[in-house]
Amino acid sequence: MNKKLAIITGAGVVILAIAGGVTYDHYRTEHAVKQTATRYVTAFANQKSTQLAQQVDTKHLKGYTAKSLATRNTAAFTRMGVSKIKIANQTVKKQSGDTYSLRFTAAITTKIGQLKPQHYRTTIVKDGQQWRVRWSPKMILPSMSGKDVIQLRTVTATRGQIYDRHHQLLAKNGKRVQAGIIPGNLGSGAKRNQNLQKIATAWNVKLATLKTLVNQSWVTPKTLVPVKVVTKTPTLAGVDYQTVDSRTYPLGSAAAQLIGYVGQVTADDIKKDPQLTSADVIGKAGLEQTYNKRLSGTDGGVLYLQNGDETTTLLQTQARPGKDLTLTIDATQQKKAYQQLGSKAGSVVTMNPNNGQLLVLASSPSYDPNKFVNGISQTDYDQYANDKNLPFVSRFAQRYAPGSTFKMLTAAIALQNRTITSKTTKSINGLKWQKDASWGSYQVTRTVADSRENMTQALVNSDNIWFAQVALKMGASAYLKGLDPLFKTQSSLPLTMAKAQISNSGKLDRDTLLADTAYGQGQLLLSPIQQATMYSAIANHGIMQQPTLIKGVKAKRTRVFAAQDAAKVETALTHVVSDATGTAHGLVLSGHTIAAKTGTAELKQTQDTNGKTNGFLAVMDADKNTYLTVSLMENSDSGTLVTAMKPYVKTLY
């Protein structure tokens, strides 16, 4: 009995061992199959066609290699402008022997909208020691056959226009003639190359560029491939012309850095946004780029399969126009300000200090944005790119040492912390001064040797020594405390602009740096926009107004000075204009009270040497507070800037 039991028990152990081995093998097989399925579906969702092809059973492919499979998959998704694929309901089930079923559903977002859910079904089979997915064109779209070609006929959304505060157009829609190539009409071999060369010469386009365009994966022999906007339409083999929406900029170079321009999509653009095609136009610079999504709207059109003369519609949607953008800019004033800069490098920023609305953001020299829309010639582009005065730079957003215009803030801080009163008088001899021998050869200099000056006289004479002594008296800690609220709040403008800085470290840890900062030099860096923002605290009697550029958007207001202290500084600044010896006396306009401060920031490396200077001018309406403007002219002085800007200041009344 025990012997029988031992035999039976032993047999049971063998059976259990075999069953355990079978269960483990089954688990390992299912795990491997599911891994293959997941790799394939993940590659599909991420549009990684080469990785997808690595999971395919290539031995049983009909008419394809792994490479051509990947190429067609990429071409199809590119043609559709697929931006997102969301996978759901992925299942793997054993069918029989070494065959498993794979099913999943994909929600595919194309250039013109989302397709209805696509239900995919195939098998996974064993290929040697590996598991591979069976592939056919139905794995691109379930309704596709081997001969189907995906086509997309786009209805471009009308781009939103950009207006100024008075509804004058700054970026305007229009019509232009677009030239394109139909590859199937170019001929073949040497004839094809000859025709492409003729087109390249006629349109001033590189031959290599044309070849790249016509060889894109989505292009068919009958596809019209857009190349450029043209003004002439010569008859050329393989060429066709069509009227398309286009963009013009009425102010041209006067607002180029602000508004920017649109242009044809490049290969780099498509890499960043797969929904784009080479036929698209997008914002390339300025507000056109920043607000491209809002302005562009959503294209509509028809996505369909074509097999000979037969077509099957996959998706049809209506185009949704882009939204308009209305700025606070005054187009008339923008143009006048730009004209007053002439060809000199500089900028003009004008704002309404009551609400922060920016009326003018002009930068010179500039460029013609209309040339870029049309497809700028290499000669014109090189002229801009090689210009040492950098016409693409938005000088209203670039940082500079503000020079003596900054003295108005030093005065307000000193009044607020009671370092001085408006009647504080200092006796200073000579044109140079230093605190003591510890400064070595370094000295603070001034241009007017006035022996006794109060705050108003120091501003009228723009006396560096007077303000250096004031800063040293109050000390770095008190001065930084006064500066902090001015620098703490940053604007939220849709412009690229680095933060304003007091110094490289944020500290004023040397007496010489403290002294220099007090009169707008040292390591101070402010853009003209940031200067206007801070100086609004004087115009608004203590309230600093952040700027705004989009009409209807409100910006933050912060009290940084007591009203009476800021008012005293503003009154002193009116003498900079009204007094015959004032540095801005050239701005006198009969019947108007104007407050102003000039500044000449030195860029030289050492004292008592000749170097470049930048001229600055801050001007305020001291009667009704309707405007505050900050002007800059590089490689110039404030006297030249006063003369240049007076005609513009007149137009502000």
XYZ file of C-alpha atoms in Angstrom:
653
model
C 0.000 0.000 0.000
C 2.748 2.422 0.885
C 4.626 1.420 -2.260
C 1.562 2.156 -4.387
C 1.064 5.508 -2.636
C 4.706 6.416 -3.263
C 4.348 5.600 -6.969
C 1.127 7.627 -7.246
C 2.639 10.537 -5.325
C 5.731 10.533 -7.509
C 3.617 10.578 -10.646
C 1.659 13.516 -9.254
C 4.834 15.463 -8.683
C 5.913 14.858 -12.277
C 2.513 15.981 -13.579
C 2.631 19.136 -11.443
C 6.149 19.882 -12.635
C 5.086 19.519 -16.255
C 1.999 21.653 -15.674
C 4.125 24.287 -13.956
C 6.532 24.363 -16.888
C 3.674 24.696 -19.371
C 2.162 27.558 -17.343
C 5.488 29.379 -17.182
C 6.098 28.989 -20.922
C 2.589 30.259 -21.642
C 3.151 33.291 -19.421
C 6.521 34.010 -21.034
C 5.010 33.748 -24.532
C 2.098 36.052 -23.734
C 4.469 38.562 -22.156
C 6.649 38.583 -25.285
C 3.609 38.985 -27.561
C 2.249 41.856 -25.481
C 5.665 43.536 -25.516
C 5.687 43.434 -29.317
C 2.142 44.783 -29.432
C 2.986 47.622 -27.058
C 6.137 48.566 -28.955
C 4.226 48.661 -32.234
C 1.274 50.646 -30.913
C 3.521 53.097 -29.047
C 5.584 53.711 -32.194
C 2.345 54.186 -34.150
C 1.009 56.704 -31.615
C 4.290 58.619 -31.592
C 4.617 58.477 -35.400
C 7.986 56.744 -35.126
C 7.733 54.857 -38.409
C 11.210 53.321 -38.345
C 10.622 51.924 -34.835
C 7.202 50.700 -35.950
C 8.744 48.817 -38.899
C 11.122 47.028 -36.530
C 8.098 45.254 -34.978
C 6.687 44.113 -38.348
C 6.843 40.649 -39.913
C 8.831 41.628 -43.004
C 8.974 38.081 -44.448
C 5.309 38.186 -45.376
C 5.099 41.805 -46.555
C 3.531 42.186 -49.998
C 5.209 44.798 -52.155
C 7.037 46.484 -49.269
C 10.333 46.420 -47.451
C 10.767 47.623 -43.903
C 12.169 50.868 -45.279
C 9.398 51.516 -47.816
C 6.780 50.616 -45.205
C 8.216 53.238 -42.847
C 8.411 55.777 -45.677
C 4.770 55.292 -46.640
C 3.619 55.447 -43.033
C 5.508 58.729 -42.537
C 4.244 60.170 -45.816
C 0.640 59.371 -44.930
C 0.759 60.983 -41.504
C 2.670 63.964 -42.854
C 0.113 64.441 -45.604
C -2.720 64.363 -43.079
C -0.878 66.787 -40.807
C -1.253 64.453 -37.840
C -0.449 66.173 -34.560
C -1.804 63.680 -32.036
C -2.782 60.013 -31.880
C -4.535 58.733 -28.769
C -4.768 54.951 -28.337
C -7.630 53.138 -26.574
C -8.931 49.572 -26.157
C -5.667 47.803 -26.946
C -6.166 44.026 -26.616
C -4.083 40.955 -27.402
C -5.751 37.506 -27.578
C -4.535 34.068 -28.598
C -6.174 32.724 -31.738
C -4.457 29.400 -32.424
C -0.982 27.946 -32.256
C 1.555 30.724 -32.752
C -0.976 33.356 -33.797
C -2.405 36.141 -31.643
C -4.840 38.921 -32.521
C -4.037 42.593 -31.920
C -6.765 45.200 -31.777
C -6.733 48.858 -30.833
C -8.628 52.064 -31.495
C -6.930 55.333 -32.453
C -8.261 58.877 -32.196
C -6.232 60.729 -34.848
C -6.061 64.524 -34.893
C -5.225 65.837 -38.360
C -4.556 69.291 -39.736
C -8.266 69.855 -40.333
C -9.679 68.103 -37.271
C -10.113 64.694 -35.652
C -11.037 61.591 -37.622
C -13.786 59.361 -36.332
C -12.321 56.535 -34.180
C -10.182 54.231 -36.312
C -10.431 50.532 -35.373
C -7.294 48.546 -36.184
C -7.131 44.756 -36.361
C -4.197 42.498 -37.268
C -2.281 39.470 -36.029
C 0.994 38.865 -34.262
C 2.933 35.814 -35.422
C 6.155 34.099 -34.474
C 9.167 34.832 -36.666
C 11.979 32.578 -35.509
C 12.437 33.431 -31.842
C 10.672 36.782 -32.157
C 7.046 37.880 -32.322
C 6.134 40.243 -35.127
C 3.087 42.206 -36.313
C 1.491 41.443 -39.681
C 1.266 44.709 -41.638
C -0.714 45.976 -44.615
C -1.800 49.488 -45.713
C -4.895 48.999 -43.550
C -2.556 49.572 -40.600
C -2.197 53.194 -41.785
C -5.952 53.636 -41.994
C -8.343 50.679 -41.744
C -10.228 51.808 -44.860
C -7.084 51.937 -47.042
C -6.114 49.517 -49.748
C -2.694 49.126 -51.317
C -3.482 51.507 -54.181
C -5.172 54.224 -52.134
C -3.389 57.574 -51.816
C -4.225 59.969 -48.992
C -5.025 63.480 -50.218
C -5.779 66.648 -48.342
C -7.442 69.662 -49.917
C -7.098 72.503 -47.450
C -9.333 75.511 -47.009
C -7.024 77.995 -45.302
C -8.506 79.917 -42.407
C -8.579 83.669 -42.829
C -5.821 85.122 -40.666
C -6.876 87.619 -38.034
C -5.739 91.174 -38.701
C -3.811 93.481 -36.356
C -5.222 96.940 -35.664
C -4.055 100.029 -33.827
C -6.124 101.796 -31.163
C -8.046 103.746 -33.841
C -8.776 100.639 -35.932
C -6.086 101.436 -38.471
C -4.569 98.281 -39.923
C -1.059 97.313 -38.885
C -1.165 93.831 -40.444
C -3.588 93.560 -43.339
C -4.957 90.663 -45.340
C -4.779 90.881 -49.107
C -4.273 88.791 -52.202
C -1.075 87.803 -53.951
C -0.031 85.437 -56.709
C 1.661 82.290 -55.476
C 3.832 80.277 -57.839
C 4.015 76.505 -57.528
C 5.359 73.424 -59.270
C 3.423 70.382 -60.518
C 6.136 67.677 -60.457
C 4.444 65.464 -63.054
C 4.658 68.284 -65.617
C 8.419 68.783 -65.286
C 9.366 65.870 -67.535
C 12.021 63.349 -66.554
C 15.784 62.944 -66.520
C 17.811 65.787 -68.022
C 14.658 67.585 -69.191
C 13.336 67.685 -65.619
C 16.594 69.176 -64.323
C 16.637 71.763 -67.116
C 13.100 72.868 -66.291
C 13.879 73.104 -62.571
C 16.941 75.214 -63.347
C 14.849 77.592 -65.492
C 12.343 77.949 -62.657
C 15.129 78.550 -60.105
C 16.571 81.314 -62.297
C 13.196 82.960 -63.002
C 12.170 83.004 -59.332
C 15.590 83.640 -57.809
C 15.400 80.413 -55.818
C 18.159 77.871 -55.276
C 17.876 74.729 -57.409
C 18.513 72.573 -54.325
C 15.544 74.200 -52.594
C 13.215 73.341 -55.477
C 14.401 69.731 -55.521
C 13.775 69.414 -51.790
C 10.262 70.814 -52.149
C 9.154 68.549 -55.014
C 10.672 65.468 -53.344
C 8.714 65.782 -50.093
C 7.113 62.511 -49.013
C 3.527 63.704 -49.442
C 3.972 65.121 -52.942
C 2.345 63.275 -55.856
C 2.876 63.938 -59.606
C -0.335 66.008 -59.676
C 0.279 67.973 -56.457
C 0.757 71.723 -56.773
C 3.750 72.396 -54.546
C 3.796 76.086 -53.401
C 7.179 77.786 -53.766
C 6.915 81.564 -53.400
C 4.821 84.681 -53.869
C 5.636 86.420 -57.150
C 4.786 89.642 -58.964
C 5.446 88.267 -62.467
C 3.976 85.100 -63.979
C 6.201 83.838 -66.827
C 5.142 80.676 -68.631
C 7.398 77.844 -67.494
C 7.126 74.075 -67.884
C 5.796 72.433 -64.723
C 4.638 75.740 -63.220
C 1.200 76.923 -62.219
C 0.006 80.061 -60.445
C -2.803 80.623 -57.978
C -4.205 83.609 -56.125
C -3.758 83.213 -52.379
C -4.343 85.198 -49.239
C -1.363 87.280 -48.250
C -0.255 89.819 -45.677
C 0.806 93.426 -46.014
C 2.130 95.868 -43.422
C 0.939 99.454 -44.018
C 3.533 101.011 -41.676
C 6.359 99.007 -43.235
C 9.661 99.588 -41.484
C 8.119 102.003 -38.952
C 6.679 99.112 -36.921
C 8.585 96.083 -38.234
C 10.237 94.939 -34.991
C 6.914 95.207 -33.131
C 4.487 93.662 -35.631
C 6.919 91.248 -37.290
C 5.902 89.353 -40.403
C 4.581 86.048 -41.721
C 6.332 83.640 -44.040
C 6.217 80.181 -45.604
C 6.675 77.222 -43.301
C 10.131 75.656 -43.303
C 11.267 72.115 -42.552
C 12.296 73.246 -39.060
C 8.810 74.662 -38.467
C 7.235 71.334 -39.430
C 9.508 69.480 -37.005
C 8.210 71.699 -34.202
C 4.580 71.393 -35.308
C 3.710 68.312 -37.429
C 0.310 69.802 -38.293
C 2.031 72.335 -40.542
C 2.663 71.755 -44.230
C 4.931 73.575 -46.664
C 1.849 75.338 -48.049
C 1.182 77.062 -44.704
C 2.056 80.589 -43.705
C 2.893 81.352 -40.074
C 4.152 84.240 -37.970
C 7.927 84.413 -38.125
C 8.726 87.429 -35.941
C 7.182 90.016 -33.618
C 3.526 89.866 -32.599
C 2.752 87.841 -35.729
C 4.808 85.043 -34.175
C 3.795 85.561 -30.550
C 0.081 85.495 -31.371
C 0.301 83.102 -34.318
C -2.138 80.585 -32.860
C -4.763 83.241 -32.155
C -4.322 84.948 -35.518
C -4.129 81.762 -37.600
C -7.493 80.267 -36.764
C -8.155 76.658 -37.775
C -7.932 75.411 -41.340
C -10.737 73.363 -42.825
C -10.879 71.165 -45.888
C -11.381 67.652 -47.136
C -9.251 64.625 -46.274
C -9.865 61.740 -48.646
C -8.534 58.537 -50.179
C -7.946 58.514 -53.910
C -7.739 55.387 -56.044
C -7.647 56.384 -59.690
C -10.793 58.403 -60.284
C -12.513 57.089 -57.176
C -12.436 59.036 -53.923
C -13.537 58.213 -50.391
C -14.007 61.108 -47.977
C -12.478 60.557 -44.556
C -13.104 63.974 -43.009
C -14.581 67.291 -44.088
C -14.504 70.410 -41.885
C -15.159 74.125 -42.158
C -12.335 76.626 -41.671
C -12.587 78.801 -38.569
C -11.091 82.281 -39.062
C -8.420 83.622 -36.726
C -9.157 86.327 -34.185
C -8.178 89.944 -34.730
C -5.710 91.654 -32.411
C -6.150 95.281 -31.402
C -3.176 97.096 -29.936
C -2.891 100.248 -27.850
C -0.445 101.603 -30.453
C -1.272 104.815 -32.301
C -0.228 104.199 -35.931
C 0.070 107.897 -36.749
C 2.306 108.615 -33.764
C 4.316 105.456 -34.414
C 5.151 106.631 -37.903
C 6.055 110.161 -36.786
C 8.343 108.912 -34.018
C 10.137 106.566 -36.397
C 10.624 109.362 -38.921
C 12.210 111.606 -36.296
C 14.851 108.977 -35.561
C 15.875 109.196 -39.192
C 18.441 106.568 -40.059
C 20.131 106.743 -36.660
C 20.116 103.797 -34.273
C 17.605 104.435 -31.519
C 14.078 104.038 -30.256
C 11.021 105.910 -29.033
C 8.630 104.609 -26.376
C 5.502 106.603 -25.623
C 2.864 105.576 -23.116
C -0.175 106.989 -21.381
C 1.059 107.052 -17.769
C -2.503 106.949 -16.419
C -3.261 103.468 -17.739
C 0.048 102.176 -19.142
C -1.201 101.948 -22.712
C 1.794 101.989 -25.044
C 1.169 104.430 -27.880
C 4.515 104.089 -29.656
C 7.210 101.408 -29.804
C 9.546 102.505 -32.588
C 13.023 101.200 -33.347
C 15.582 102.351 -35.900
C 17.164 101.293 -38.183
C 14.550 98.861 -39.385
C 13.596 96.580 -42.250
C 10.662 96.201 -44.633
C 8.514 93.271 -43.430
C 6.656 93.220 -46.759
C 9.808 91.897 -48.436
C 9.760 88.826 -46.208
C 6.141 87.992 -47.007
C 6.927 88.036 -50.710
C 9.989 85.847 -50.250
C 12.974 88.095 -49.662
C 15.847 87.916 -52.125
C 19.236 86.800 -50.860
C 20.672 90.201 -51.794
C 18.118 92.095 -49.690
C 18.483 89.699 -46.772
C 22.266 89.935 -46.788
C 21.991 93.723 -46.764
C 19.953 93.572 -43.557
C 21.981 90.765 -41.954
C 25.298 92.511 -42.585
C 24.164 95.930 -41.383
C 26.315 96.783 -38.338
C 23.411 98.808 -36.913
C 21.367 95.593 -36.525
C 17.972 96.458 -38.081
C 16.308 93.319 -36.695
C 16.941 94.377 -33.074
C 13.996 95.808 -31.111
C 15.827 98.641 -29.387
C 12.803 99.596 -27.292
C 13.217 96.236 -25.515
C 17.040 96.183 -25.300
C 18.768 97.150 -22.051
C 21.055 100.167 -21.715
C 22.602 102.252 -18.945
C 19.931 104.981 -18.659
C 22.303 107.832 -17.867
C 21.098 110.983 -16.135
C 17.390 110.376 -16.767
C 17.651 108.026 -13.767
C 18.441 110.963 -11.467
C 14.738 111.716 -11.098
C 14.310 108.396 -9.279
C 17.342 108.982 -7.057
C 15.839 112.362 -6.126
C 12.447 110.836 -5.292
C 14.031 108.100 -3.136
C 16.164 110.656 -1.281
C 13.102 112.842 -0.609
C 11.110 109.856 0.608
C 13.713 108.622 3.092
C 14.453 112.215 4.151
C 18.070 112.202 3.035
C 17.250 115.544 1.398
C 14.447 118.053 1.084
C 13.672 119.947 -2.096
C 15.619 122.877 -0.603
C 18.743 120.955 0.379
C 21.693 122.895 -0.980
C 25.173 121.543 -1.600
C 28.369 123.517 -2.117
C 30.545 121.802 -4.711
C 33.727 123.174 -6.238
C 35.165 122.229 -9.609
C 34.155 119.688 -12.243
C 35.600 116.600 -10.527
C 35.087 115.074 -7.096
C 35.923 111.968 -5.098
C 34.906 110.884 -1.638
C 38.466 110.379 -0.403
C 41.880 109.046 -1.435
C 40.614 105.450 -1.232
C 39.012 105.997 -4.658
C 42.460 106.242 -6.186
C 42.294 107.907 -9.598
C 38.521 107.482 -9.887
C 36.462 110.679 -9.758
C 32.883 111.704 -10.438
C 32.671 114.416 -13.084
C 30.122 117.041 -14.091
C 29.775 119.553 -16.942
C 28.556 122.682 -15.082
C 30.639 124.202 -12.270
C 27.763 125.626 -10.205
C 29.082 126.173 -6.677
C 25.734 126.025 -4.815
C 22.813 123.849 -5.959
C 19.538 122.641 -4.535
C 17.688 119.612 -5.975
C 16.038 121.576 -8.787
C 19.286 123.231 -9.838
C 21.085 119.870 -9.729
C 18.488 118.408 -12.091
C 18.601 121.455 -14.366
C 22.409 121.197 -14.568
C 22.305 117.379 -14.540
C 25.008 117.355 -11.870
C 26.520 113.892 -11.372
C 28.463 114.966 -8.286
C 25.376 116.281 -6.477
C 23.499 112.970 -6.900
C 26.558 110.853 -6.107
C 26.915 112.691 -2.787
C 23.210 112.221 -2.033
C 23.440 108.444 -2.615
C 26.543 108.120 -0.466
C 24.855 110.039 2.320
C 21.767 107.793 2.371
C 23.873 104.620 2.018
C 23.476 101.518 -0.105
C 20.905 99.859 2.149
C 18.484 102.790 2.091
C 19.001 103.357 -1.636
C 18.350 99.696 -2.473
C 15.222 99.771 -0.305
C 13.978 102.692 -2.379
C 14.873 101.001 -5.674
C 13.359 97.641 -4.774
C 9.674 98.379 -5.595
C 10.718 99.945 -8.896
C 12.587 96.823 -10.005
C 10.503 94.197 -8.245
C 7.434 94.247 -10.486
C 8.031 93.141 -14.061
C 5.692 93.809 -16.966
C 3.792 91.005 -18.694
C 4.160 92.399 -22.186
C 4.183 89.932 -25.123
C 7.738 90.990 -25.941
C 11.125 89.385 -25.394
C 12.827 91.568 -22.808
C 15.382 90.783 -20.107
C 14.703 91.952 -16.557
C 15.889 95.356 -15.459
C 18.956 95.175 -13.236
C 20.450 97.407 -10.559
C 23.857 95.751 -10.786
C 25.369 92.472 -11.894
C 25.028 91.047 -8.387
C 21.939 92.995 -7.320
C 24.045 94.673 -4.645
C 25.754 98.062 -4.349
C 28.745 96.838 -2.370
C 31.221 99.584 -3.336
C 30.976 103.318 -2.789
C 31.991 103.986 -6.378
C 29.252 101.672 -7.682
C 26.686 103.322 -5.397
C 27.750 106.776 -6.596
C 27.671 105.792 -10.274
C 24.252 104.164 -9.954
C 22.783 107.349 -8.476
C 23.302 109.186 -11.758
C 22.335 106.321 -14.054
C 25.657 104.649 -14.789
C 27.459 101.857 -12.925
C 25.940 98.504 -13.846
C 22.367 99.727 -14.277
C 20.574 98.178 -17.260
C 17.085 99.256 -18.313
C 15.232 99.011 -21.594
C 13.454 102.170 -22.797
C 10.157 100.433 -21.930
C 11.381 99.779 -18.391
C 12.573 103.370 -18.081
C 9.156 104.683 -19.112
C 7.503 102.346 -16.601
C 9.649 103.552 -13.702
C 9.439 107.212 -14.686
C 5.626 106.944 -14.687
C 5.923 107.028 -10.891
C 7.001 110.669 -11.222
C 4.332 111.556 -13.796
C 1.619 109.853 -11.685
C 2.784 111.484 -8.448
C 4.071 108.322 -6.845
C 2.158 105.565 -8.636
C 4.159 103.368 -11.010
C 2.052 102.114 -13.906
C 3.023 98.898 -15.675
C 2.663 99.065 -19.475
C 0.130 97.257 -21.633
C 0.139 96.677 -25.381
C -3.146 94.853 -26.036
C -6.236 97.037 -25.983
C -8.613 96.124 -23.177
C -5.908 94.555 -21.001
C -5.288 96.342 -17.723
C -1.856 96.513 -16.129
C -0.803 96.711 -12.490
C -0.387 99.992 -10.607
C 1.886 100.248 -7.570
C 2.480 103.177 -5.227
C 6.232 103.531 -4.832
C 6.592 107.170 -3.673
C 4.590 109.540 -1.544
C 2.554 111.841 -3.799
C 4.174 115.033 -2.514
C 7.720 113.702 -3.072
C 7.061 112.653 -6.673
C 5.282 115.959 -7.348
C 8.312 117.906 -6.135
C 10.544 115.999 -8.543
C 8.157 116.606 -11.440
C 8.073 120.323 -10.680
C 11.866 120.387 -10.674
C 11.864 118.634 -14.052
C 9.726 121.399 -15.555
C 12.665 123.731 -14.878
C 14.917 121.445 -16.955
C 12.793 122.683 -19.875
C 11.759 126.192 -18.826
C 15.110 127.443 -17.473
C 17.360 128.881 -20.161
C 20.284 126.799 -18.860
C 18.266 123.562 -18.625
C 19.547 120.627 -20.656
C 16.104 120.187 -22.267
C 15.362 123.886 -22.812
C 15.089 123.187 -26.536
C 11.722 121.495 -25.887
C 9.957 124.705 -24.805
C 6.498 124.909 -26.397
C 4.344 127.991 -25.866
C 1.240 127.276 -23.799
C 2.461 123.936 -22.441
C 4.232 122.908 -19.257
C 6.662 120.127 -20.021
C 8.743 118.121 -17.568
C 11.844 116.454 -18.963
C 15.202 114.949 -18.148
C 18.094 114.321 -20.476
C 20.810 111.728 -20.143
C 24.074 110.951 -21.865
C 25.331 107.511 -20.896
C 29.082 107.023 -21.367
C 30.317 103.714 -22.747
C 34.061 104.360 -22.450
C 36.260 101.995 -20.454
C 38.321 104.550 -18.524
C 37.904 108.145 -17.424
C 39.336 111.107 -19.289
C 39.202 109.227 -22.612
C 36.989 109.612 -25.612
C 34.301 106.970 -26.020
C 30.850 106.334 -27.398
C 27.810 107.769 -25.687
C 24.084 107.064 -25.871
C 21.645 109.941 -25.611
C 18.381 109.599 -23.637
C 15.403 111.904 -23.217
C 12.411 111.443 -20.918
C 9.520 113.867 -21.485
C 6.205 114.238 -19.588
C 3.047 116.300 -19.976
C 3.113 118.238 -16.682
C -0.286 119.860 -17.356
C -2.684 116.991 -18.090
C -0.427 113.915 -17.815
C -1.519 112.597 -21.223
C 1.826 111.162 -22.281
C 5.261 110.066 -21.125
C 7.909 109.380 -23.760
C 11.433 107.996 -23.528
C 13.736 108.370 -26.520
C 17.126 106.835 -27.192
C 19.748 107.608 -29.802
C 22.883 105.488 -29.877
C 26.309 107.009 -30.488
C 24.876 110.434 -29.806
C 24.330 112.903 -26.977
C 21.187 114.210 -25.339
C 21.462 117.616 -27.012
C 21.199 116.055 -30.462
C 18.267 113.955 -29.277
C 16.385 117.003 -27.915
C 16.645 118.668 -31.323
C 15.544 115.509 -33.134
C 12.565 114.833 -30.859
C 11.067 118.330 -30.528
C 8.953 118.001 -33.725
C 7.639 114.689 -32.397
C 6.833 116.108 -28.951
C 4.801 118.831 -30.690
C 2.588 116.171 -32.267
C 1.663 114.826 -28.818
C -0.469 117.931 -28.174
